[in-house]
PDB file of C-alpha atoms in Angstrom:
ATOM      1  CA  MET A  10      22.436 -10.354   5.603  1.00 82.00           C
ATOM      2  CA  SER A  11      20.938  -7.113   6.711  1.00 95.00           C
ATOM      3  CA  ILE A  12      17.683  -6.078   5.134  1.00 98.00           C
ATOM      4  CA  TYR A  13      16.154  -2.615   5.499  1.00 98.00           C
ATOM      5  CA  VAL A  14      12.528  -1.945   4.448  1.00 98.00           C
ATOM      6  CA  THR A  15      11.904   1.735   3.777  1.00 98.00           C
ATOM      7  CA  GLY A  16       8.318   2.994   4.189  1.00 97.00           C
ATOM      8  CA  SER A  17       7.693   0.367   6.752  1.00 96.00           C
ATOM      9  CA  SER A  18       4.893   2.304   8.429  1.00 93.00           C
ATOM     10  CA  GLY A  19       2.809   1.985   5.210  1.00 93.00           C
ATOM     11  CA  VAL A  20       0.612  -1.072   4.456  1.00 94.00           C
ATOM     12  CA  LEU A  21       2.918  -2.870   2.054  1.00 96.00           C
ATOM     13  CA  GLY A  22       6.193  -1.886   3.835  1.00 96.00           C
ATOM     14  CA  CYS A  23       4.792  -3.162   7.153  1.00 96.00           C
ATOM     15  CA  GLU A  24       3.531  -6.353   5.632  1.00 97.00           C
ATOM     16  CA  ILE A  25       6.923  -6.987   4.082  1.00 98.00           C
ATOM     17  CA  LEU A  26       8.794  -6.169   7.301  1.00 97.00           C
ATOM     18  CA  TYR A  27       6.518  -8.577   9.377  1.00 96.00           C
ATOM     19  CA  HIS A  28       6.874 -11.324   6.722  1.00 97.00           C
ATOM     20  CA  LEU A  29      10.722 -11.013   6.585  1.00 97.00           C
ATOM     21  CA  ARG A  30      11.032 -11.138  10.429  1.00 97.00           C
ATOM     22  CA  ALA A  31       8.589 -14.044  10.600  1.00 95.00           C
ATOM     23  CA  SER A  32      10.821 -15.921   7.964  1.00 95.00           C
ATOM     24  CA  GLY A  33      13.955 -15.442  10.175  1.00 95.00           C
ATOM     25  CA  HIS A  34      15.570 -12.551   8.242  1.00 97.00           C
ATOM     26  CA  ASP A  35      17.511  -9.727   9.896  1.00 96.00           C
ATOM     27  CA  ALA A  36      15.092  -7.075   8.721  1.00 97.00           C
ATOM     28  CA  THR A  37      14.616  -3.510  10.071  1.00 98.00           C
ATOM     29  CA  GLY A  38      12.083  -0.890   8.957  1.00 97.00           C
ATOM     30  CA  VAL A  39      12.822   2.604   8.166  1.00 97.00           C
ATOM     31  CA  ALA A  40       9.969   5.216   8.299  1.00 96.00           C
ATOM     32  CA  ARG A  41       8.814   8.734   9.441  1.00 94.00           C
ATOM     33  CA  ARG A  42       5.743   7.440  11.344  1.00 91.00           C
ATOM     34  CA  ALA A  43       5.552   4.806  13.990  1.00 90.00           C
ATOM     35  CA  LEU A  44       4.547   1.298  13.031  1.00 90.00           C
ATOM     36  CA  PRO A  45       0.944   0.435  13.169  1.00 85.00           C
ATOM     37  CA  ARG A  46      -0.333  -0.924  16.424  1.00 83.00           C
ATOM     38  CA  GLN A  47      -0.661  -4.410  15.062  1.00 82.00           C
ATOM     39  CA  ALA A  48       3.124  -4.413  14.270  1.00 82.00           C
ATOM     40  CA  ALA A  49       4.329  -2.998  17.557  1.00 83.00           C
ATOM     41  CA  GLY A  50       7.640  -4.661  18.550  1.00 88.00           C
ATOM     42  CA  LEU A  51       9.084  -4.963  15.106  1.00 94.00           C
ATOM     43  CA  PRO A  52      12.439  -3.179  14.824  1.00 96.00           C
ATOM     44  CA  GLN A  53      12.297   0.140  12.999  1.00 96.00           C
ATOM     45  CA  ILE A  54      14.459   3.179  12.538  1.00 97.00           C
ATOM     46  CA  SER A  55      12.429   6.314  12.947  1.00 95.00           C
ATOM     47  CA  THR A  56      13.669   9.238  10.879  1.00 96.00           C
ATOM     48  CA  ALA A  57      12.193  12.339   9.235  1.00 94.00           C
ATOM     49  CA  GLU A  58      14.671  11.798   6.384  1.00 95.00           C
ATOM     50  CA  VAL A  59      13.895   8.308   4.931  1.00 97.00           C
ATOM     51  CA  LEU A  60      15.275   9.511   1.647  1.00 97.00           C
ATOM     52  CA  SER A  61      18.578  10.510   3.139  1.00 95.00           C
ATOM     53  CA  PRO A  62      21.066   7.642   3.693  1.00 95.00           C
ATOM     54  CA  GLY A  63      22.122   8.793   7.265  1.00 95.00           C
ATOM     55  CA  TRP A  64      20.061   6.038   8.784  1.00 97.00           C
ATOM     56  CA  LEU A  65      22.119   3.196   7.098  1.00 97.00           C
ATOM     57  CA  PRO A  66      24.999   2.011   9.271  1.00 95.00           C
ATOM     58  CA  GLU A  67      28.328   2.646   7.470  1.00 92.00           C
ATOM     59  CA  ARG A  68      29.267  -1.001   7.898  1.00 93.00           C
ATOM     60  CA  ASP A  69      26.180  -2.187   5.957  1.00 95.00           C
ATOM     61  CA  THR A  70      27.677  -1.482   2.463  1.00 96.00           C
ATOM     62  CA  GLU A  71      26.282  -4.731   1.218  1.00 97.00           C
ATOM     63  CA  ALA A  72      22.809  -4.435   2.705  1.00 98.00           C
ATOM     64  CA  THR A  73      19.645  -5.246   0.828  1.00 98.00           C
ATOM     65  CA  ILE A  74      17.140  -2.328   0.794  1.00 98.00           C
ATOM     66  CA  VAL A  75      13.550  -3.142  -0.072  1.00 98.00           C
ATOM     67  CA  HIS A  76      12.475   0.288  -1.190  1.00 98.00           C
ATOM     68  CA  CYS A  77       8.749   1.094  -0.609  1.00 96.00           C
ATOM     69  CA  ALA A  78       9.057   4.729   0.512  1.00 95.00           C
ATOM     70  CA  GLY A  79       7.602   7.290  -1.835  1.00 92.00           C
ATOM     71  CA  LEU A  80       4.342   8.106  -3.502  1.00 90.00           C
ATOM     72  CA  ALA A  81       1.875   5.693  -2.060  1.00 83.00           C
ATOM     73  CA  SER A  82      -1.478   6.717  -3.624  1.00 84.00           C
ATOM     74  CA  PRO A  83      -2.591   7.218  -7.205  1.00 86.00           C
ATOM     75  CA  ARG A  84      -5.081   9.795  -5.848  1.00 86.00           C
ATOM     76  CA  VAL A  85      -2.354  12.408  -4.953  1.00 91.00           C
ATOM     77  CA  PRO A  86      -2.836  15.381  -7.297  1.00 92.00           C
ATOM     78  CA  PHE A  87      -0.076  17.090  -9.301  1.00 96.00           C
ATOM     79  CA  ALA A  88      -0.342  20.221 -11.375  1.00 95.00           C
ATOM     80  CA  ASP A  89       2.071  18.933 -14.096  1.00 96.00           C
ATOM     81  CA  TYR A  90       5.100  16.742 -14.698  1.00 95.00           C
ATOM     82  CA  ALA A  91       7.481  19.365 -13.356  1.00 97.00           C
ATOM     83  CA  GLU A  92       5.828  19.217  -9.952  1.00 97.00           C
ATOM     84  CA  LEU A  93       5.734  15.400 -10.005  1.00 97.00           C
ATOM     85  CA  SER A  94       9.425  15.352 -10.836  1.00 97.00           C
ATOM     86  CA  ARG A  95      10.430  17.903  -8.212  1.00 97.00           C
ATOM     87  CA  ARG A  96       8.347  16.307  -5.410  1.00 96.00           C
ATOM     88  CA  GLU A  97       8.566  12.555  -6.089  1.00 96.00           C
ATOM     89  CA  ILE A  98      11.062  11.516  -8.786  1.00 97.00           C
ATOM     90  CA  GLU A  99      14.204  13.617  -8.104  1.00 98.00           C
ATOM     91  CA  PRO A 100      14.301  12.884  -4.415  1.00 97.00           C
ATOM     92  CA  GLN A 101      14.299   9.126  -5.185  1.00 97.00           C
ATOM     93  CA  ALA A 102      17.253   9.475  -7.541  1.00 97.00           C
ATOM     94  CA  ARG A 103      19.174  11.722  -5.074  1.00 97.00           C
ATOM     95  CA  PHE A 104      18.583   9.184  -2.324  1.00 98.00           C
ATOM     96  CA  VAL A 105      20.308   6.387  -4.273  1.00 98.00           C
ATOM     97  CA  GLU A 106      23.121   8.632  -5.425  1.00 98.00           C
ATOM     98  CA  ALA A 107      23.761   9.596  -1.858  1.00 97.00           C
ATOM     99  CA  LEU A 108      23.727   5.924  -0.780  1.00 97.00           C
ATOM    100  CA  LEU A 109      26.359   5.230  -3.516  1.00 97.00           C
ATOM    101  CA  ALA A 110      28.499   8.229  -2.318  1.00 96.00           C
ATOM    102  CA  ARG A 111      28.543   6.629   1.150  1.00 94.00           C
ATOM    103  CA  GLY A 112      29.964   3.407  -0.348  1.00 96.00           C
ATOM    104  CA  TRP A 113      26.850   1.337  -0.513  1.00 97.00           C
ATOM    105  CA  ARG A 114      26.941  -1.372  -3.261  1.00 97.00           C
ATOM    106  CA  GLY A 115      24.329  -3.771  -2.051  1.00 97.00           C
ATOM    107  CA  HIS A 116      20.930  -4.948  -3.501  1.00 98.00           C
ATOM    108  CA  MET A 117      17.915  -2.794  -3.995  1.00 98.00           C
ATOM    109  CA  VAL A 118      14.446  -4.329  -4.397  1.00 98.00           C
ATOM    110  CA  TYR A 119      12.273  -1.573  -5.763  1.00 98.00           C
ATOM    111  CA  VAL A 120       8.453  -2.009  -5.420  1.00 98.00           C
ATOM    112  CA  SER A 121       7.029  -0.697  -8.623  1.00 98.00           C
ATOM    113  CA  SER A 122       3.544  -0.991 -10.190  1.00 97.00           C
ATOM    114  CA  ALA A 123       1.969  -2.821 -13.042  1.00 96.00           C
ATOM    115  CA  GLY A 124       0.438   0.539 -13.822  1.00 94.00           C
ATOM    116  CA  VAL A 125       3.537   1.364 -15.782  1.00 96.00           C
ATOM    117  CA  TYR A 126       2.180  -0.773 -18.708  1.00 96.00           C
ATOM    118  CA  GLY A 127      -0.954   1.315 -19.070  1.00 91.00           C
ATOM    119  CA  ASP A 128      -3.539  -0.003 -21.587  1.00 84.00           C
ATOM    120  CA  THR A 129      -2.663  -2.992 -23.749  1.00 84.00           C
ATOM    121  CA  ASP A 130      -4.545  -5.507 -25.762  1.00 82.00           C
ATOM    122  CA  ALA A 131      -1.947  -8.277 -25.404  1.00 88.00           C
ATOM    123  CA  LEU A 132      -2.607 -10.332 -22.273  1.00 93.00           C
ATOM    124  CA  PRO A 133      -1.009 -11.528 -20.158  1.00 97.00           C
ATOM    125  CA  ILE A 134       1.440  -8.663 -20.062  1.00 97.00           C
ATOM    126  CA  PRO A 135       5.194  -9.653 -20.055  1.00 97.00           C
ATOM    127  CA  GLU A 136       7.992  -7.612 -18.550  1.00 97.00           C
ATOM    128  CA  ASP A 137       9.327  -6.475 -21.942  1.00 96.00           C
ATOM    129  CA  ALA A 138       6.005  -4.987 -22.986  1.00 96.00           C
ATOM    130  CA  PRO A 139       6.037  -1.334 -23.975  1.00 95.00           C
ATOM    131  CA  LEU A 140       5.550   1.097 -20.968  1.00 96.00           C
ATOM    132  CA  ASN A 141       2.607   3.529 -21.434  1.00 93.00           C
ATOM    133  CA  PRO A 142       1.650   4.992 -18.004  1.00 94.00           C
ATOM    134  CA  LYS A 143      -1.796   6.666 -17.817  1.00 91.00           C
ATOM    135  CA  SER A 144      -1.451   8.459 -14.450  1.00 92.00           C
ATOM    136  CA  PHE A 145       1.052  10.587 -12.588  1.00 95.00           C
ATOM    137  CA  TYR A 146       1.487   7.776 -10.114  1.00 95.00           C
ATOM    138  CA  ALA A 147       2.382   5.242 -12.841  1.00 95.00           C
ATOM    139  CA  LEU A 148       4.612   7.779 -14.630  1.00 97.00           C
ATOM    140  CA  GLN A 149       6.495   8.292 -11.379  1.00 97.00           C
ATOM    141  CA  LYS A 150       7.026   4.532 -10.992  1.00 98.00           C
ATOM    142  CA  MET A 151       8.338   4.361 -14.481  1.00 98.00           C
ATOM    143  CA  ALA A 152      10.704   7.323 -14.120  1.00 98.00           C
ATOM    144  CA  VAL A 153      12.228   6.018 -10.902  1.00 98.00           C
ATOM    145  CA  GLU A 154      12.627   2.502 -12.443  1.00 98.00           C
ATOM    146  CA  GLN A 155      14.584   4.065 -15.291  1.00 98.00           C
ATOM    147  CA  ALA A 156      16.830   6.173 -12.993  1.00 98.00           C
ATOM    148  CA  LEU A 157      17.547   3.130 -10.849  1.00 98.00           C
ATOM    149  CA  VAL A 158      18.411   0.942 -13.854  1.00 98.00           C
ATOM    150  CA  MET A 159      20.872   3.693 -15.093  1.00 98.00           C
ATOM    151  CA  LEU A 160      22.546   3.922 -11.665  1.00 98.00           C
ATOM    152  CA  ALA A 161      22.743   0.243 -11.168  1.00 98.00           C
ATOM    153  CA  ASN A 162      24.444  -0.241 -14.474  1.00 97.00           C
ATOM    154  CA  ARG A 163      26.774   2.653 -13.901  1.00 97.00           C
ATOM    155  CA  TYR A 164      27.765   1.833 -10.267  1.00 96.00           C
ATOM    156  CA  GLY A 165      27.333  -1.949 -10.153  1.00 95.00           C
ATOM    157  CA  PHE A 166      24.799  -2.529  -7.496  1.00 97.00           C
ATOM    158  CA  ARG A 167      22.139  -5.159  -7.858  1.00 98.00           C
ATOM    159  CA  LEU A 168      18.578  -4.080  -8.618  1.00 98.00           C
ATOM    160  CA  THR A 169      15.417  -6.077  -8.706  1.00 98.00           C
ATOM    161  CA  ILE A 170      12.263  -4.236  -9.841  1.00 98.00           C
ATOM    162  CA  LEU A 171       8.949  -5.795  -8.797  1.00 98.00           C
ATOM    163  CA  ARG A 172       5.964  -4.560 -10.832  1.00 98.00           C
ATOM    164  CA  LEU A 173       3.157  -5.356  -8.503  1.00 98.00           C
ATOM    165  CA  ALA A 174      -0.468  -6.125  -9.596  1.00 96.00           C
ATOM    166  CA  ASN A 175      -3.446  -5.180  -7.392  1.00 95.00           C
ATOM    167  CA  ALA A 176      -2.431  -6.300  -3.901  1.00 96.00           C
ATOM    168  CA  TYR A 177      -5.222  -6.896  -1.341  1.00 95.00           C
ATOM    169  CA  GLY A 178      -5.731  -8.710   1.932  1.00 94.00           C
ATOM    170  CA  SER A 179      -3.840  -6.711   4.512  1.00 93.00           C
ATOM    171  CA  PRO A 180      -5.688  -5.935   7.843  1.00 90.00           C
ATOM    172  CA  LEU A 181      -3.670  -2.760   7.996  1.00 88.00           C
ATOM    173  CA  ALA A 182      -5.515  -1.361   4.795  1.00 85.00           C
ATOM    174  CA  GLY A 183      -7.976   1.393   5.462  1.00 77.00           C
ATOM    175  CA  PRO A 184     -11.397   1.425   3.772  1.00 72.00           C
ATOM    176  CA  GLY A 185     -10.161   3.404   0.756  1.00 71.00           C
ATOM    177  CA  TYR A 186      -7.151   1.109   0.021  1.00 82.00           C
ATOM    178  CA  GLY A 187      -8.032  -0.814  -3.028  1.00 86.00           C
ATOM    179  CA  VAL A 188     -11.350  -2.029  -4.421  1.00 90.00           C
ATOM    180  CA  VAL A 189     -11.448  -5.143  -2.150  1.00 93.00           C
ATOM    181  CA  THR A 190     -11.408  -3.044   1.043  1.00 92.00           C
ATOM    182  CA  ILE A 191     -13.844  -0.586  -0.527  1.00 91.00           C
ATOM    183  CA  LEU A 192     -16.234  -3.479  -1.239  1.00 92.00           C
ATOM    184  CA  LEU A 193     -15.921  -4.877   2.341  1.00 91.00           C
ATOM    185  CA  ASP A 194     -16.415  -1.451   3.795  1.00 90.00           C
ATOM    186  CA  ALA A 195     -19.601  -1.067   1.787  1.00 91.00           C
ATOM    187  CA  LEU A 196     -20.811  -4.370   3.178  1.00 89.00           C
ATOM    188  CA  ALA A 197     -19.974  -3.419   6.739  1.00 87.00           C
ATOM    189  CA  THR A 198     -21.563   0.114   6.540  1.00 89.00           C
ATOM    190  CA  GLY A 199     -24.462  -0.593   4.213  1.00 88.00           C
ATOM    191  CA  ARG A 200     -23.323   2.155   1.951  1.00 90.00           C
ATOM    192  CA  PRO A 201     -23.844   1.594  -1.789  1.00 90.00           C
ATOM    193  CA  PHE A 202     -21.066   0.448  -3.965  1.00 89.00           C
ATOM    194  CA  LYS A 203     -20.811   2.425  -7.240  1.00 83.00           C
ATOM    195  CA  LEU A 204     -20.038   0.245 -10.148  1.00 82.00           C
ATOM    196  CA  PHE A 205     -18.879   2.318 -13.063  1.00 78.00           C
ATOM    197  CA  GLY A 206     -19.351   1.151 -16.651  1.00 75.00           C
ATOM    198  CA  THR A 207     -19.772  -2.550 -17.371  1.00 78.00           C
ATOM    199  CA  GLY A 208     -17.269  -3.768 -14.753  1.00 84.00           C
ATOM    200  CA  GLU A 209     -16.002  -6.361 -17.309  1.00 86.00           C
ATOM    201  CA  SER A 210     -12.353  -5.260 -17.620  1.00 88.00           C
ATOM    202  CA  LEU A 211      -9.992  -7.752 -15.891  1.00 93.00           C
ATOM    203  CA  ARG A 212      -7.550  -7.030 -13.191  1.00 94.00           C
ATOM    204  CA  ASP A 213      -4.903  -9.186 -11.662  1.00 97.00           C
ATOM    205  CA  TYR A 214      -5.442  -9.425  -7.807  1.00 97.00           C
ATOM    206  CA  VAL A 215      -2.644 -10.900  -5.692  1.00 98.00           C
ATOM    207  CA  HIS A 216      -2.943 -11.550  -2.018  1.00 97.00           C
ATOM    208  CA  VAL A 217      -0.520  -9.577   0.165  1.00 97.00           C
ATOM    209  CA  SER A 218       0.937 -12.794   1.628  1.00 97.00           C
ATOM    210  CA  ASP A 219       1.888 -14.056  -1.840  1.00 98.00           C
ATOM    211  CA  PHE A 220       3.471 -10.626  -2.668  1.00 98.00           C
ATOM    212  CA  CYS A 221       5.437 -10.691   0.522  1.00 98.00           C
ATOM    213  CA  ALA A 222       6.673 -14.218  -0.267  1.00 98.00           C
ATOM    214  CA  ALA A 223       7.862 -12.942  -3.584  1.00 98.00           C
ATOM    215  CA  VAL A 224       9.710 -10.108  -1.918  1.00 98.00           C
ATOM    216  CA  ALA A 225      11.479 -12.401   0.475  1.00 98.00           C
ATOM    217  CA  ARG A 226      12.527 -14.713  -2.472  1.00 97.00           C
ATOM    218  CA  SER A 227      13.789 -11.544  -4.303  1.00 98.00           C
ATOM    219  CA  CYS A 228      15.961 -10.702  -1.358  1.00 97.00           C
ATOM    220  CA  THR A 229      17.870 -13.996  -1.367  1.00 95.00           C
ATOM    221  CA  ALA A 230      17.578 -15.458  -4.902  1.00 95.00           C
ATOM    222  CA  ASP A 231      20.739 -15.735  -6.998  1.00 93.00           C
ATOM    223  CA  LEU A 232      19.550 -13.862  -9.973  1.00 95.00           C
ATOM    224  CA  PRO A 233      21.531 -14.254 -13.147  1.00 93.00           C
ATOM    225  CA  GLU A 234      21.550 -10.514 -14.118  1.00 96.00           C
ATOM    226  CA  ARG A 235      22.483  -7.384 -12.223  1.00 96.00           C
ATOM    227  CA  VAL A 236      19.170  -5.742 -13.050  1.00 98.00           C
ATOM    228  CA  THR A 237      16.073  -7.884 -13.011  1.00 98.00           C
ATOM    229  CA  THR A 238      12.428  -6.868 -13.606  1.00 98.00           C
ATOM    230  CA  LEU A 239       9.684  -9.145 -12.423  1.00 98.00           C
ATOM    231  CA  ASN A 240       5.896  -9.125 -12.682  1.00 98.00           C
ATOM    232  CA  ILE A 241       4.257 -10.069  -9.315  1.00 98.00           C
ATOM    233  CA  GLY A 242       0.637 -11.007  -9.705  1.00 98.00           C
ATOM    234  CA  THR A 243      -1.248 -14.257 -10.265  1.00 97.00           C
ATOM    235  CA  GLY A 244      -1.452 -14.404 -13.958  1.00 97.00           C
ATOM    236  CA  GLN A 245      -5.317 -14.629 -13.682  1.00 96.00           C
ATOM    237  CA  GLY A 246      -7.761 -11.925 -14.443  1.00 95.00           C
ATOM    238  CA  THR A 247     -10.946 -11.071 -12.547  1.00 96.00           C
ATOM    239  CA  SER A 248     -13.477  -8.596 -13.612  1.00 93.00           C
ATOM    240  CA  LEU A 249     -14.945  -6.027 -11.115  1.00 91.00           C
ATOM    241  CA  ALA A 250     -18.494  -7.522 -11.766  1.00 90.00           C
ATOM    242  CA  ASP A 251     -17.176 -11.019 -10.815  1.00 94.00           C
ATOM    243  CA  LEU A 252     -15.293  -9.594  -7.819  1.00 95.00           C
ATOM    244  CA  VAL A 253     -18.594  -8.075  -6.595  1.00 93.00           C
ATOM    245  CA  THR A 254     -20.270 -11.446  -6.969  1.00 93.00           C
ATOM    246  CA  LEU A 255     -17.472 -13.292  -5.164  1.00 95.00           C
ATOM    247  CA  VAL A 256     -17.377 -10.907  -2.211  1.00 93.00           C
ATOM    248  CA  GLN A 257     -21.121 -11.437  -1.723  1.00 93.00           C
ATOM    249  CA  GLN A 258     -20.742 -15.182  -2.026  1.00 94.00           C
ATOM    250  CA  VAL A 259     -17.819 -15.312   0.411  1.00 93.00           C
ATOM    251  CA  THR A 260     -19.553 -13.197   3.071  1.00 91.00           C
ATOM    252  CA  GLY A 261     -23.147 -14.428   2.466  1.00 91.00           C
ATOM    253  CA  ARG A 262     -24.323 -10.777   2.464  1.00 91.00           C
ATOM    254  CA  ALA A 263     -25.726  -8.614  -0.277  1.00 91.00           C
ATOM    255  CA  LEU A 264     -24.282  -5.412  -1.504  1.00 89.00           C
ATOM    256  CA  THR A 265     -26.265  -2.437  -2.535  1.00 86.00           C
ATOM    257  CA  LEU A 266     -25.099  -1.618  -5.995  1.00 86.00           C
ATOM    258  CA  GLU A 267     -25.271   1.813  -7.886  1.00 84.00           C
ATOM    259  CA  ARG A 268     -24.453   1.693 -11.498  1.00 82.00           C
ATOM    260  CA  ALA A 269     -23.006   4.709 -13.212  1.00 76.00           C
ATOM    261  CA  PRO A 270     -21.896   5.246 -16.846  1.00 73.00           C
ATOM    262  CA  LEU A 271     -18.246   5.469 -17.771  1.00 65.00           C
ATOM    263  CA  GLU A 272     -17.105   7.400 -20.812  1.00 58.00           C
ATOM    264  CA  SER A 273     -13.940   5.368 -21.359  1.00 57.00           C
ATOM    265  CA  GLU A 274     -13.374   2.092 -19.529  1.00 62.00           C
ATOM    266  CA  LEU A 275      -9.786   1.146 -18.960  1.00 71.00           C
ATOM    267  CA  LYS A 276      -8.615  -2.060 -20.750  1.00 81.00           C
ATOM    268  CA  SER A 277      -7.788  -5.253 -18.907  1.00 88.00           C
ATOM    269  CA  SER A 278      -4.491  -5.716 -17.035  1.00 93.00           C
ATOM    270  CA  VAL A 279      -3.356  -9.334 -16.289  1.00 96.00           C
ATOM    271  CA  LEU A 280       0.356 -10.055 -15.755  1.00 97.00           C
ATOM    272  CA  ASP A 281       2.568 -12.698 -17.145  1.00 98.00           C
ATOM    273  CA  ILE A 282       4.329 -14.079 -14.027  1.00 98.00           C
ATOM    274  CA  SER A 283       6.320 -16.834 -15.667  1.00 98.00           C
ATOM    275  CA  ARG A 284       9.629 -14.990 -15.238  1.00 98.00           C
ATOM    276  CA  ALA A 285       9.169 -14.566 -11.460  1.00 98.00           C
ATOM    277  CA  GLU A 286       8.029 -18.237 -11.139  1.00 98.00           C
ATOM    278  CA  ARG A 287      11.210 -19.376 -12.971  1.00 97.00           C
ATOM    279  CA  LEU A 288      13.789 -17.090 -11.423  1.00 98.00           C
ATOM    280  CA  LEU A 289      12.375 -16.989  -7.841  1.00 97.00           C
ATOM    281  CA  GLY A 290      10.974 -20.459  -7.598  1.00 97.00           C
ATOM    282  CA  TRP A 291       7.832 -18.677  -6.374  1.00 97.00           C
ATOM    283  CA  THR A 292       4.213 -19.148  -7.254  1.00 97.00           C
ATOM    284  CA  PRO A 293       1.160 -17.507  -5.645  1.00 97.00           C
ATOM    285  CA  ALA A 294      -0.590 -19.760  -3.262  1.00 97.00           C
ATOM    286  CA  LEU A 295      -4.030 -18.116  -3.094  1.00 95.00           C
ATOM    287  CA  GLY A 296      -6.517 -17.769  -5.845  1.00 95.00           C
ATOM    288  CA  ILE A 297      -8.884 -14.869  -5.688  1.00 95.00           C
ATOM    289  CA  GLU A 298     -11.739 -16.792  -3.836  1.00 95.00           C
ATOM    290  CA  ASP A 299      -9.460 -18.265  -1.129  1.00 96.00           C
ATOM    291  CA  GLY A 300      -7.679 -14.960  -0.874  1.00 96.00           C
ATOM    292  CA  LEU A 301     -11.086 -13.165  -0.229  1.00 95.00           C
ATOM    293  CA  ARG A 302     -11.970 -15.738   2.354  1.00 95.00           C
ATOM    294  CA  ARG A 303      -8.757 -15.000   4.238  1.00 95.00           C
ATOM    295  CA  THR A 304      -9.259 -11.279   3.918  1.00 94.00           C
ATOM    296  CA  VAL A 305     -12.687 -11.474   5.286  1.00 92.00           C
ATOM    297  CA  GLU A 306     -11.482 -13.615   8.238  1.00 89.00           C
ATOM    298  CA  VAL A 307      -8.647 -11.265   9.264  1.00 84.00           C
ATOM    299  CA  MET A 308     -10.839  -8.189   8.814  1.00 74.00           C
ATOM    300  CA  GLY A 309     -13.614  -9.634  10.810  1.00 60.00           C
ATOM    301  CA  GLY A 310     -16.057  -9.485   8.053  1.00 53.00           C
TER     302      GLY A 310
END
């Protein structure tokens, strides 16, 4: 079975490609930029038109596409929804429509975000919880999910949506990629870490190796429905205040903290992963402390 990973030059796409190849899968990346130096040698199709189906060989009508290409950062600004739709949502829908026009009817694994749930008081959050995105990034993920579901039901390809919690642990991640790398960068540079509010809201932190294992299972699992949505996290919540303490314990070094008030602190977000455990036969192997230790080792902290 051929597997293609779009956005393979990004952190998650590259990690997925590496994991799939290491697990013996026939996987190829698709990206605009070259692979990171650490991933040199992995197969990749380099194209300026990742969201155009010309890179997919005509024979691969049953291929699995792990779709990571698209808006990668919540920090990208947009003037309004119209701009978001024009730049990020519509190209995603056109990409899949163009694949279908070429005869593709395979399996798409779409990497979405737990951010689509927004604020909720009911924890852990199941996949059928109401969607209430609070950012343009999460709104884009929700809109693309809905477009893919409609197309999958209309044209009959298989679709697996993975709503990812807070992934961490990749050595490819830059210092601004997620709170764990920000904390480790603060330790390495001596710069203060600014803790806004109480830091007591919970987040679900999943190590990138566990996420990649879930992706690999999603590519091969015999799922009972054409369209399946799965939460990928740990089911365990960790507050930012506790994460700060753990990072200092794991490294044996002290952070310089700066506390700042926060007008409105986001509610906690912890995912219910029981459906993924049941349907994929997958469970995360690393808790937050072991995951932090591994992250510090690979990043040379």
